Every structure is written in structure tokens, then in C-alpha cells.
PDB file of C-alpha atoms (C1' of nucleotides) in Angstrom:
ATOM      1  CA  UNK A   1      -6.676  -7.393 -19.719  1.00 45.00           C
ATOM      2  CA  UNK A   2      -5.489  -8.397 -16.332  1.00 43.00           C
ATOM      3  CA  UNK A   3      -6.692 -11.823 -17.175  1.00 49.00           C
ATOM      4  CA  UNK A   4      -3.194 -13.245 -18.614  1.00 67.00           C
ATOM      5  CA  UNK A   5      -0.618 -11.049 -16.945  1.00 79.00           C
ATOM      6  CA  UNK A   6       0.685 -10.310 -13.757  1.00 85.00           C
ATOM      7  CA  UNK A   7       1.916  -6.938 -12.716  1.00 85.00           C
ATOM      8  CA  UNK A   8       4.357  -5.285 -15.375  1.00 84.00           C
ATOM      9  CA  UNK A   9       5.355  -2.057 -16.333  1.00 85.00           C
ATOM     10  CA  UNK A  10       2.117  -1.943 -18.787  1.00 85.00           C
ATOM     11  CA  UNK A  11       0.064  -2.185 -15.311  1.00 84.00           C
ATOM     12  CA  UNK A  12       2.041   1.133 -14.209  1.00 84.00           C
ATOM     13  CA  UNK A  13       1.725   2.856 -17.415  1.00 86.00           C
ATOM     14  CA  UNK A  14      -2.125   2.023 -17.404  1.00 84.00           C
ATOM     15  CA  UNK A  15      -1.980   3.155 -13.450  1.00 83.00           C
ATOM     16  CA  UNK A  16      -1.309   6.727 -14.695  1.00 83.00           C
ATOM     17  CA  UNK A  17      -2.999   6.722 -17.739  1.00 83.00           C
ATOM     18  CA  UNK A  18      -5.927   6.316 -15.878  1.00 81.00           C
ATOM     19  CA  UNK A  19      -5.437   8.516 -13.073  1.00 80.00           C
ATOM     20  CA  UNK A  20      -4.529  11.395 -15.072  1.00 79.00           C
ATOM     21  CA  UNK A  21      -8.222  11.142 -16.492  1.00 77.00           C
ATOM     22  CA  UNK A  22      -9.359  11.726 -12.877  1.00 73.00           C
ATOM     23  CA  UNK A  23      -6.380  13.576 -11.344  1.00 74.00           C
ATOM     24  CA  UNK A  24      -3.466  16.263 -12.417  1.00 76.00           C
ATOM     25  CA  UNK A  25       0.083  15.453 -12.946  1.00 80.00           C
ATOM     26  CA  UNK A  26       0.843  17.402  -9.798  1.00 77.00           C
ATOM     27  CA  UNK A  27      -0.849  15.038  -7.738  1.00 78.00           C
ATOM     28  CA  UNK A  28       0.759  11.938  -9.135  1.00 80.00           C
ATOM     29  CA  UNK A  29       4.274  13.174  -9.660  1.00 81.00           C
ATOM     30  CA  UNK A  30       6.812  14.947  -8.264  1.00 81.00           C
ATOM     31  CA  UNK A  31       8.085  18.176 -10.019  1.00 80.00           C
ATOM     32  CA  UNK A  32      11.740  18.989 -10.123  1.00 78.00           C
ATOM     33  CA  UNK A  33      13.102  22.468 -10.059  1.00 73.00           C
ATOM     34  CA  UNK A  34      13.777  22.213 -13.994  1.00 75.00           C
ATOM     35  CA  UNK A  35      10.059  21.211 -14.353  1.00 77.00           C
ATOM     36  CA  UNK A  36      10.436  17.624 -14.841  1.00 79.00           C
ATOM     37  CA  UNK A  37       7.561  15.085 -13.540  1.00 82.00           C
ATOM     38  CA  UNK A  38       8.823  12.225 -11.784  1.00 82.00           C
ATOM     39  CA  UNK A  39       6.789   9.152 -10.404  1.00 82.00           C
ATOM     40  CA  UNK A  40      10.042   9.196  -7.741  1.00 81.00           C
ATOM     41  CA  UNK A  41      13.016  11.123  -6.838  1.00 77.00           C
ATOM     42  CA  UNK A  42      16.167   9.507  -8.357  1.00 75.00           C
ATOM     43  CA  UNK A  43      18.789   8.369  -6.282  1.00 71.00           C
ATOM     44  CA  UNK A  44      21.142  11.255  -7.676  1.00 66.00           C
ATOM     45  CA  UNK A  45      18.373  13.926  -7.308  1.00 69.00           C
ATOM     46  CA  UNK A  46      20.034  16.888  -5.119  1.00 64.00           C
ATOM     47  CA  UNK A  47      17.511  19.728  -4.481  1.00 62.00           C
ATOM     48  CA  UNK A  48      14.553  20.380  -2.017  1.00 63.00           C
ATOM     49  CA  UNK A  49      12.458  17.436  -2.131  1.00 68.00           C
ATOM     50  CA  UNK A  50       8.903  17.236  -0.903  1.00 73.00           C
ATOM     51  CA  UNK A  51       6.963  13.903   0.036  1.00 74.00           C
ATOM     52  CA  UNK A  52       4.098  13.403  -2.347  1.00 76.00           C
ATOM     53  CA  UNK A  53       1.055  11.899  -0.537  1.00 73.00           C
ATOM     54  CA  UNK A  54      -1.629  12.833  -2.970  1.00 74.00           C
ATOM     55  CA  UNK A  55      -1.038   9.549  -4.967  1.00 77.00           C
ATOM     56  CA  UNK A  56      -1.570   6.972  -2.412  1.00 76.00           C
ATOM     57  CA  UNK A  57      -5.170   6.864  -2.549  1.00 75.00           C
ATOM     58  CA  UNK A  58      -4.847   6.334  -6.104  1.00 79.00           C
ATOM     59  CA  UNK A  59      -2.504   3.711  -5.998  1.00 81.00           C
ATOM     60  CA  UNK A  60      -4.377   1.883  -3.132  1.00 79.00           C
ATOM     61  CA  UNK A  61      -7.818   1.896  -4.863  1.00 80.00           C
ATOM     62  CA  UNK A  62      -5.947   0.859  -8.432  1.00 82.00           C
ATOM     63  CA  UNK A  63      -4.183  -2.135  -7.221  1.00 83.00           C
ATOM     64  CA  UNK A  64      -6.830  -3.574  -5.024  1.00 83.00           C
ATOM     65  CA  UNK A  65      -9.301  -3.400  -8.037  1.00 83.00           C
ATOM     66  CA  UNK A  66      -6.838  -5.008  -9.798  1.00 85.00           C
ATOM     67  CA  UNK A  67      -6.245  -7.887  -7.425  1.00 85.00           C
ATOM     68  CA  UNK A  68      -9.760  -8.359  -7.095  1.00 85.00           C
ATOM     69  CA  UNK A  69      -9.927  -8.820 -10.711  1.00 86.00           C
ATOM     70  CA  UNK A  70      -7.427 -11.286 -11.107  1.00 87.00           C
ATOM     71  CA  UNK A  71      -8.739 -13.253  -8.201  1.00 87.00           C
ATOM     72  CA  UNK A  72     -11.685 -13.200  -9.718  1.00 87.00           C
ATOM     73  CA  UNK A  73     -11.582 -15.675 -12.065  1.00 88.00           C
ATOM     74  CA  UNK A  74      -9.977 -18.070  -9.636  1.00 89.00           C
ATOM     75  CA  UNK A  75     -13.192 -17.589  -7.416  1.00 89.00           C
ATOM     76  CA  UNK A  76     -15.303 -18.490  -9.859  1.00 89.00           C
ATOM     77  CA  UNK A  77     -13.827 -22.037 -10.348  1.00 90.00           C
ATOM     78  CA  UNK A  78     -14.631 -22.225  -6.997  1.00 90.00           C
ATOM     79  CA  UNK A  79     -18.129 -21.319  -7.466  1.00 91.00           C
ATOM     80  CA  UNK A  80     -17.179 -18.280  -5.236  1.00 90.00           C
ATOM     81  CA  UNK A  81     -16.717 -14.166  -5.605  1.00 88.00           C
ATOM     82  CA  UNK A  82     -13.791 -11.958  -5.369  1.00 88.00           C
ATOM     83  CA  UNK A  83     -15.246  -9.227  -2.826  1.00 86.00           C
ATOM     84  CA  UNK A  84     -13.409  -6.205  -2.211  1.00 84.00           C
ATOM     85  CA  UNK A  85     -13.536  -4.483   0.933  1.00 82.00           C
ATOM     86  CA  UNK A  86     -15.109  -7.150   3.216  1.00 83.00           C
ATOM     87  CA  UNK A  87     -16.696  -6.328   6.216  1.00 81.00           C
ATOM     88  CA  UNK A  88     -17.069  -9.096   8.803  1.00 81.00           C
ATOM     89  CA  UNK A  89     -17.428  -7.885  12.424  1.00 78.00           C
ATOM     90  CA  UNK A  90     -16.587 -11.050  14.019  1.00 80.00           C
ATOM     91  CA  UNK A  91     -13.021 -10.899  12.507  1.00 79.00           C
ATOM     92  CA  UNK A  92     -12.703  -7.195  13.483  1.00 75.00           C
ATOM     93  CA  UNK A  93     -12.763  -6.591   9.906  1.00 78.00           C
ATOM     94  CA  UNK A  94     -14.956  -3.540  10.284  1.00 75.00           C
ATOM     95  CA  UNK A  95     -15.494  -0.638   7.778  1.00 72.00           C
ATOM     96  CA  UNK A  96     -12.756   1.466   8.546  1.00 67.00           C
ATOM     97  CA  UNK A  97     -10.488  -1.373   8.118  1.00 73.00           C
ATOM     98  CA  UNK A  98     -12.000  -4.081   5.971  1.00 80.00           C
ATOM     99  CA  UNK A  99     -10.091  -7.045   4.264  1.00 84.00           C
ATOM    100  CA  UNK A 100      -8.937  -5.613   0.667  1.00 84.00           C
ATOM    101  CA  UNK A 101     -10.118  -8.489  -1.293  1.00 86.00           C
ATOM    102  CA  UNK A 102     -11.797 -11.902  -0.053  1.00 87.00           C
ATOM    103  CA  UNK A 103     -12.890 -14.929  -1.768  1.00 90.00           C
ATOM    104  CA  UNK A 104     -16.377 -15.351  -0.437  1.00 89.00           C
ATOM    105  CA  UNK A 105     -19.363 -17.640  -1.060  1.00 89.00           C
ATOM    106  CA  UNK A 106     -21.751 -14.673  -1.724  1.00 87.00           C
ATOM    107  CA  UNK A 107     -21.468 -11.705  -3.484  1.00 86.00           C
ATOM    108  CA  UNK A 108     -21.634  -9.204  -0.427  1.00 81.00           C
ATOM    109  CA  UNK A 109     -19.413  -6.909   1.175  1.00 82.00           C
ATOM    110  CA  UNK A 110     -21.034  -8.187   4.706  1.00 82.00           C
ATOM    111  CA  UNK A 111     -19.713 -11.625   5.239  1.00 84.00           C
ATOM    112  CA  UNK A 112     -19.814 -14.201   8.047  1.00 86.00           C
ATOM    113  CA  UNK A 113     -16.661 -15.993   8.974  1.00 87.00           C
ATOM    114  CA  UNK A 114     -18.069 -19.304   7.522  1.00 88.00           C
ATOM    115  CA  UNK A 115     -18.622 -17.851   3.957  1.00 88.00           C
ATOM    116  CA  UNK A 116     -15.157 -16.303   3.775  1.00 89.00           C
ATOM    117  CA  UNK A 117     -13.084 -18.744   2.124  1.00 90.00           C
ATOM    118  CA  UNK A 118      -9.781 -16.486   1.757  1.00 90.00           C
ATOM    119  CA  UNK A 119      -8.826 -13.144   2.669  1.00 88.00           C
ATOM    120  CA  UNK A 120      -6.013 -11.167   0.348  1.00 87.00           C
ATOM    121  CA  UNK A 121      -4.663  -7.917   1.955  1.00 85.00           C
ATOM    122  CA  UNK A 122      -2.920  -5.762  -0.976  1.00 85.00           C
ATOM    123  CA  UNK A 123       0.011  -4.160  -0.217  1.00 85.00           C
ATOM    124  CA  UNK A 124       1.536  -2.984  -3.607  1.00 84.00           C
ATOM    125  CA  UNK A 125       3.204   0.198  -4.975  1.00 83.00           C
ATOM    126  CA  UNK A 126       4.464   2.035  -8.085  1.00 84.00           C
ATOM    127  CA  UNK A 127       7.743  -0.255  -8.270  1.00 84.00           C
ATOM    128  CA  UNK A 128       9.649   1.653 -11.158  1.00 83.00           C
ATOM    129  CA  UNK A 129      10.312   5.575 -11.679  1.00 82.00           C
ATOM    130  CA  UNK A 130       8.957   7.044 -14.333  1.00 83.00           C
ATOM    131  CA  UNK A 131       9.069  10.687 -16.022  1.00 84.00           C
ATOM    132  CA  UNK A 132       5.887  12.074 -17.313  1.00 84.00           C
ATOM    133  CA  UNK A 133       6.478  13.729 -21.052  1.00 83.00           C
ATOM    134  CA  UNK A 134       4.209  16.322 -21.793  1.00 77.00           C
ATOM    135  CA  UNK A 135       4.508  16.430 -25.663  1.00 72.00           C
ATOM    136  CA  UNK A 136       1.187  16.855 -27.698  1.00 61.00           C
ATOM    137  CA  UNK A 137      -0.171  13.733 -25.901  1.00 73.00           C
ATOM    138  CA  UNK A 138       1.188  12.465 -22.349  1.00 76.00           C
ATOM    139  CA  UNK A 139       3.588   9.892 -22.597  1.00 81.00           C
ATOM    140  CA  UNK A 140       5.390   7.908 -19.991  1.00 82.00           C
ATOM    141  CA  UNK A 141       9.164   7.155 -20.058  1.00 81.00           C
ATOM    142  CA  UNK A 142      10.381   4.221 -17.884  1.00 82.00           C
ATOM    143  CA  UNK A 143      13.727   5.754 -15.994  1.00 78.00           C
ATOM    144  CA  UNK A 144      14.861   2.571 -14.030  1.00 77.00           C
ATOM    145  CA  UNK A 145      13.672  -0.055 -11.394  1.00 78.00           C
ATOM    146  CA  UNK A 146      13.251   0.609  -7.584  1.00 79.00           C
ATOM    147  CA  UNK A 147      17.168   0.484  -7.508  1.00 76.00           C
ATOM    148  CA  UNK A 148      17.133   3.896  -8.943  1.00 76.00           C
ATOM    149  CA  UNK A 149      14.908   5.772  -6.938  1.00 75.00           C
ATOM    150  CA  UNK A 150      14.706   6.882  -3.115  1.00 75.00           C
ATOM    151  CA  UNK A 151      11.509   5.293  -2.608  1.00 75.00           C
ATOM    152  CA  UNK A 152      10.866   1.758  -1.222  1.00 76.00           C
ATOM    153  CA  UNK A 153       8.118   0.354  -2.330  1.00 80.00           C
ATOM    154  CA  UNK A 154       5.237  -2.304  -1.369  1.00 80.00           C
ATOM    155  CA  UNK A 155       6.709  -5.025   0.897  1.00 81.00           C
ATOM    156  CA  UNK A 156      10.219  -4.042   0.561  1.00 80.00           C
ATOM    157  CA  UNK A 157       9.130  -1.296   3.506  1.00 76.00           C
ATOM    158  CA  UNK A 158       9.554  -2.903   7.045  1.00 73.00           C
ATOM    159  CA  UNK A 159       6.354  -1.246   8.401  1.00 75.00           C
ATOM    160  CA  UNK A 160       4.530  -2.438   5.198  1.00 80.00           C
ATOM    161  CA  UNK A 161       5.283  -5.774   6.499  1.00 80.00           C
ATOM    162  CA  UNK A 162       4.487  -5.134  10.036  1.00 79.00           C
ATOM    163  CA  UNK A 163       1.305  -3.408   9.041  1.00 80.00           C
ATOM    164  CA  UNK A 164       0.405  -6.795   6.861  1.00 83.00           C
ATOM    165  CA  UNK A 165       1.621  -9.051   9.875  1.00 83.00           C
ATOM    166  CA  UNK A 166      -0.505  -6.852  12.517  1.00 80.00           C
ATOM    167  CA  UNK A 167      -3.535  -6.910  10.630  1.00 80.00           C
ATOM    168  CA  UNK A 168      -3.348 -10.726  10.098  1.00 83.00           C
ATOM    169  CA  UNK A 169      -2.906 -11.232  13.922  1.00 82.00           C
ATOM    170  CA  UNK A 170      -5.761  -9.224  14.434  1.00 77.00           C
ATOM    171  CA  UNK A 171      -7.886 -11.162  12.418  1.00 81.00           C
ATOM    172  CA  UNK A 172      -6.637 -14.640  13.952  1.00 83.00           C
ATOM    173  CA  UNK A 173      -6.800 -13.268  17.219  1.00 80.00           C
ATOM    174  CA  UNK A 174     -10.364 -11.623  16.828  1.00 77.00           C
ATOM    175  CA  UNK A 175     -12.211 -15.071  16.882  1.00 79.00           C
ATOM    176  CA  UNK A 176     -11.558 -18.836  16.576  1.00 83.00           C
ATOM    177  CA  UNK A 177     -13.776 -18.676  13.252  1.00 82.00           C
ATOM    178  CA  UNK A 178     -10.977 -17.159  11.466  1.00 82.00           C
ATOM    179  CA  UNK A 179      -8.765 -20.372  11.967  1.00 83.00           C
ATOM    180  CA  UNK A 180      -9.591 -22.087   8.972  1.00 85.00           C
ATOM    181  CA  UNK A 181      -9.518 -19.271   6.685  1.00 87.00           C
ATOM    182  CA  UNK A 182      -6.395 -18.660   4.827  1.00 89.00           C
ATOM    183  CA  UNK A 183      -4.805 -15.179   4.900  1.00 88.00           C
ATOM    184  CA  UNK A 184      -2.381 -14.305   1.617  1.00 88.00           C
ATOM    185  CA  UNK A 185      -0.389 -10.824   1.338  1.00 87.00           C
ATOM    186  CA  UNK A 186      -0.432 -10.047  -2.042  1.00 86.00           C
ATOM    187  CA  UNK A 187       2.388  -7.463  -3.214  1.00 85.00           C
ATOM    188  CA  UNK A 188       4.745  -6.366  -6.308  1.00 85.00           C
ATOM    189  CA  UNK A 189       8.035  -6.355  -4.936  1.00 82.00           C
ATOM    190  CA  UNK A 190      10.246  -8.951  -3.343  1.00 82.00           C
ATOM    191  CA  UNK A 191      10.654  -8.904   0.538  1.00 81.00           C
ATOM    192  CA  UNK A 192      13.741  -8.048   2.319  1.00 77.00           C
ATOM    193  CA  UNK A 193      16.250 -10.661   3.916  1.00 74.00           C
ATOM    194  CA  UNK A 194      15.441 -10.023   7.121  1.00 72.00           C
ATOM    195  CA  UNK A 195      11.803 -11.094   6.900  1.00 78.00           C
ATOM    196  CA  UNK A 196      12.541 -14.662   4.997  1.00 79.00           C
ATOM    197  CA  UNK A 197      12.694 -16.899   8.172  1.00 79.00           C
ATOM    198  CA  UNK A 198       9.896 -14.534   9.806  1.00 80.00           C
ATOM    199  CA  UNK A 199       7.358 -15.028   6.653  1.00 83.00           C
ATOM    200  CA  UNK A 200       8.403 -18.864   6.979  1.00 83.00           C
ATOM    201  CA  UNK A 201       7.527 -19.188  10.313  1.00 83.00           C
ATOM    202  CA  UNK A 202       4.357 -17.158  10.013  1.00 84.00           C
ATOM    203  CA  UNK A 203       3.546 -19.765   7.480  1.00 87.00           C
ATOM    204  CA  UNK A 204       4.433 -22.644  10.021  1.00 87.00           C
ATOM    205  CA  UNK A 205       2.282 -21.039  12.717  1.00 85.00           C
ATOM    206  CA  UNK A 206      -0.708 -21.162  10.562  1.00 86.00           C
ATOM    207  CA  UNK A 207      -1.027 -16.887  10.756  1.00 86.00           C
ATOM    208  CA  UNK A 208      -0.192 -16.035   7.018  1.00 86.00           C
ATOM    209  CA  UNK A 209      -0.019 -18.597   4.568  1.00 88.00           C
ATOM    210  CA  UNK A 210       1.892 -16.427   2.155  1.00 85.00           C
ATOM    211  CA  UNK A 211       3.361 -13.199   0.939  1.00 86.00           C
ATOM    212  CA  UNK A 212       2.954 -13.329  -2.776  1.00 87.00           C
ATOM    213  CA  UNK A 213       4.577 -11.041  -5.228  1.00 86.00           C
ATOM    214  CA  UNK A 214       3.008 -10.778  -8.440  1.00 86.00           C
ATOM    215  CA  UNK A 215       5.714  -8.964 -10.243  1.00 85.00           C
ATOM    216  CA  UNK A 216       7.784 -11.666 -12.281  1.00 85.00           C
ATOM    217  CA  UNK A 217      10.439  -9.291 -13.269  1.00 81.00           C
ATOM    218  CA  UNK A 218      10.812  -6.673 -10.458  1.00 79.00           C
ATOM    219  CA  UNK A 219      14.253  -5.557 -11.544  1.00 76.00           C
ATOM    220  CA  UNK A 220      15.470  -4.583 -15.176  1.00 73.00           C
ATOM    221  CA  UNK A 221      18.812  -6.175 -16.622  1.00 68.00           C
ATOM    222  CA  UNK A 222      17.631  -9.808 -15.259  1.00 66.00           C
ATOM    223  CA  UNK A 223      18.688  -8.676 -11.907  1.00 67.00           C
ATOM    224  CA  UNK A 224      18.775 -11.260  -9.223  1.00 66.00           C
ATOM    225  CA  UNK A 225      15.665 -11.312  -7.060  1.00 73.00           C
ATOM    226  CA  UNK A 226      14.318 -14.015  -4.878  1.00 77.00           C
ATOM    227  CA  UNK A 227      11.807 -16.796  -6.141  1.00 81.00           C
ATOM    228  CA  UNK A 228      10.492 -17.913  -2.877  1.00 82.00           C
ATOM    229  CA  UNK A 229      11.961 -18.387   0.435  1.00 81.00           C
ATOM    230  CA  UNK A 230      12.737 -21.889   1.885  1.00 79.00           C
ATOM    231  CA  UNK A 231       9.402 -23.115   3.149  1.00 83.00           C
ATOM    232  CA  UNK A 232       7.709 -20.867   0.651  1.00 84.00           C
ATOM    233  CA  UNK A 233       6.290 -18.171   3.085  1.00 84.00           C
ATOM    234  CA  UNK A 234       7.091 -16.026   0.389  1.00 85.00           C
ATOM    235  CA  UNK A 235       6.686 -16.534  -3.333  1.00 86.00           C
ATOM    236  CA  UNK A 236       7.248 -14.848  -6.641  1.00 86.00           C
ATOM    237  CA  UNK A 237       4.697 -16.028  -9.348  1.00 87.00           C
ATOM    238  CA  UNK A 238       5.793 -15.633 -12.903  1.00 86.00           C
ATOM    239  CA  UNK A 239       3.226 -16.279 -14.642  1.00 85.00           C
ATOM    240  CA  UNK A 240      -0.810 -16.416 -14.654  1.00 85.00           C
ATOM    241  CA  UNK A 241      -1.245 -19.625 -14.709  1.00 84.00           C
ATOM    242  CA  UNK A 242       1.458 -20.418 -12.040  1.00 84.00           C
ATOM    243  CA  UNK A 243      -0.507 -18.092  -9.852  1.00 82.00           C
TER     244      UNK A 243
ATOM    245  C1'  DT B   1     -31.848  18.801  15.217  1.00 74.90           C
ATOM    246  C1'  DT B   2     -28.414  20.694  11.654  1.00 74.90           C
ATOM    247  C1'  DC B   3     -24.117  22.428  10.678  1.00 74.90           C
ATOM    248  C1'  DT B   4     -19.287  23.060  11.645  1.00 74.90           C
ATOM    249  C1'  DT B   5     -14.971  21.469  14.005  1.00 74.90           C
ATOM    250  C1'  DT B   6     -12.090  18.231  15.556  1.00 74.90           C
ATOM    251  C1'  DA B   7     -10.098  13.508  15.758  1.00 74.90           C
ATOM    252  C1'  DT B   8      -8.996   9.013  13.972  1.00 74.90           C
ATOM    253  C1'  DG B   9      -6.999   6.155  10.949  1.00 74.90           C
ATOM    254  C1'  DA B  10      -5.482   4.238   6.128  1.00 74.90           C
ATOM    255  C1'  DC B  11      -3.018   5.245   2.322  1.00 74.90           C
ATOM    256  C1'  DC B  12       2.232   4.970   0.735  1.00 74.90           C
ATOM    257  C1'  DG B  13       6.987   7.628   0.499  1.00 74.90           C
ATOM    258  C1'  DG B  14      10.579  10.665   2.187  1.00 74.90           C
ATOM    259  C1'  DA B  15      13.742  11.584   6.237  1.00 74.90           C
ATOM    260  C1'  DT B  16      16.724  10.061  10.025  1.00 74.90           C
ATOM    261  C1'  DC B  17      19.212   7.047  13.019  1.00 74.90           C
ATOM    262  C1'  DG B  18      22.055   3.020  13.857  1.00 74.90           C
ATOM    263  C1'  DC B  19      24.708  -0.444  12.699  1.00 74.90           C
ATOM    264  C1'  DG B  20      27.741  -3.352   9.622  1.00 74.90           C
TER     265       DG B  20
ATOM    266  C1'  DC C   1      28.555   4.033   2.310  1.00 74.90           C
ATOM    267  C1'  DG C   2      24.319   1.452   2.085  1.00 74.90           C
ATOM    268  C1'  DC C   3      20.948  -0.908   4.053  1.00 74.90           C
ATOM    269  C1'  DG C   4      17.052  -1.897   6.869  1.00 74.90           C
ATOM    270  C1'  DA C   5      14.063  -0.186  10.871  1.00 74.90           C
ATOM    271  C1'  DT C   6      11.536   3.310  12.577  1.00 74.90           C
ATOM    272  C1'  DC C   7       9.240   7.633  12.698  1.00 74.90           C
ATOM    273  C1'  DC C   8       6.965  11.493  10.382  1.00 74.90           C
ATOM    274  C1'  DG C   9       3.593  13.553   7.339  1.00 74.90           C
ATOM    275  C1'  DG C  10       0.252  15.396   3.362  1.00 74.90           C
ATOM    276  C1'  DT C  11      -4.293  13.984   1.920  1.00 74.90           C
ATOM    277  C1'  DC C  12      -8.439  12.026   2.262  1.00 74.90           C
ATOM    278  C1'  DA C  13     -12.807   9.633   4.449  1.00 74.90           C
ATOM    279  C1'  DT C  14     -15.552   9.019   8.076  1.00 74.90           C
ATOM    280  C1'  DA C  15     -17.079   9.800  12.557  1.00 74.90           C
ATOM    281  C1'  DA C  16     -17.526  11.703  16.899  1.00 74.90           C
ATOM    282  C1'  DA C  17     -18.059  15.936  19.062  1.00 74.90           C
ATOM    283  C1'  DG C  18     -19.198  20.845  19.716  1.00 74.90           C
ATOM    284  C1'  DA C  19     -21.860  24.831  18.249  1.00 74.90           C
ATOM    285  C1'  DA C  20     -25.679  27.019  16.978  1.00 74.90           C
TER     286       DA C  20
END
DNA sequence: TTCTTTATGACCGGATCGCG
DNA sequence: CGCGATCCGGTCATAAAGAA
């Protein structure tokens, strides 16, 4: 399923379809005053709004699992495993704040620095806006890309970037043994212009080897969006083979 | 000891503010 | 007005602290 394709609208439909089996529509969508179910508040929405929090854990778990599945074939080629929630005390990756996904020589949650080949931090959101239609069955209607709603998904949020940078530095300074382990941030959105030179510098300094977006077409109607920064600190991948 | 309460932090998105 | 940076917050999981 996720072996051929990167992040697309179909992923988000799949997320909502699967999540609706274990959660309620009210946990996953905003309800407007006229009874419509929206993933995000549209930009032109007027009226009383709330901030949905109950979806956060769902999307976090889904994207980390998806990232693990997409990395696993690559890990296999290296004769290794893509493992979720990796704990490595020496790198300050503890139970409450593990590595989202890591490629490791052994298939265990607990790892020694020597056995970790690469660390991946997953920072992905719902990118498009969706309306849940309740007919006989549930169906989902795409209302537009992230320019049309009020949310700021994934790596477009500055504090998401700061969080990723902070955690990576935490690993780097926890132990010298992290020095040889690449750290990659996986997202499904572009990054803002204000981080272009920063991600390149982070790469050149050897702190974070890349901010990679796995969303080939984050904008509808062929909207302009960045392919990569000058030094490739940020890169957008357009196909699985390229990835 | 065992049960209950409080504290902490991760998750991600809206609100607000400042700046052009 | 629009954008980005920062701040705030609901929910959940876990753990520490307190009560019985």
C-alpha cells in the first residue's frame, strides 16, 4: 500500500477512514454551526471556533507508522530494520521522548548507539482540508490545499521546526557517539523561506542531514512550491524511487 | 502496600502580536 | 492585509507524589 507512493490525498483519506473506525467524527473533525464536519477551519469561516486537540494523537500515530512502513524496504536493503519509538539512553532518547523511527541493525526498541544507522523524526500533519459527508456511508470531499484553511500544517509551523532542531541538538550533545548517526526530519509540507539558509547550515554543520518532504504535490493547481534549498538541507521527493 | 491525585511533556492547531 | 514567530491549550499517557 505505502510501498509505491509517497504522501498524497489518498493517504489522508485513508487516515480518516481508518481513524473513524476507532474514533468518533467529533474527535477528528470540527463541527460548524450549520452541522458540517471540517478537518480545518476554512479561511473564510466566521463564527465561534474551537481548537481541536483530540485528533493530534491519531495523526501522530498514523504518520509514524506510515513512515516506518515506507522506510522498512530501504532498511531491508541495508540488512537492517525500521523500528518505531526507539529508546537509546546514551543519546537521551528515553521512553517519554524516543526516536520516532530509526533504521537499526537489530529489530528491538532498545538500541545501542553503534547499532543505529539513521534516526528519523516524523513531523507530518493533515495537509489538505476535508469535509466529512454523512450519507449512507461516510465519504470525504477535499475542500482545498493548506492555503485555503487556517491551519499551518507540519514543517510550515515555526515551532515544529524549532522542536525538530532542538531534539536533534539534544541527541548530538548527549553523546559523542551520535556523531556518525544521520538525523533526518520527515515531513509532508514545504518549509517557510525563513528556514532555507538555516536548514542548509544545519546540514553543513552536521547537525541535521536533511528536512525531507514526502509530499510531491502539496498544492493544488500546480501551485509553486520549493523542490530543494541550495545546499539541499530541504528536499522534496516526487516519487518513491527518488526517495 | 495500594489507590488516588497531581505533575509533566508530547501531540498538533488556533489566537495573537509585530512587522513589512 | 498577510505572513511568520510565538504563545496558548485540549487530550492523552506516564510517572511521581500524596493519601489511606
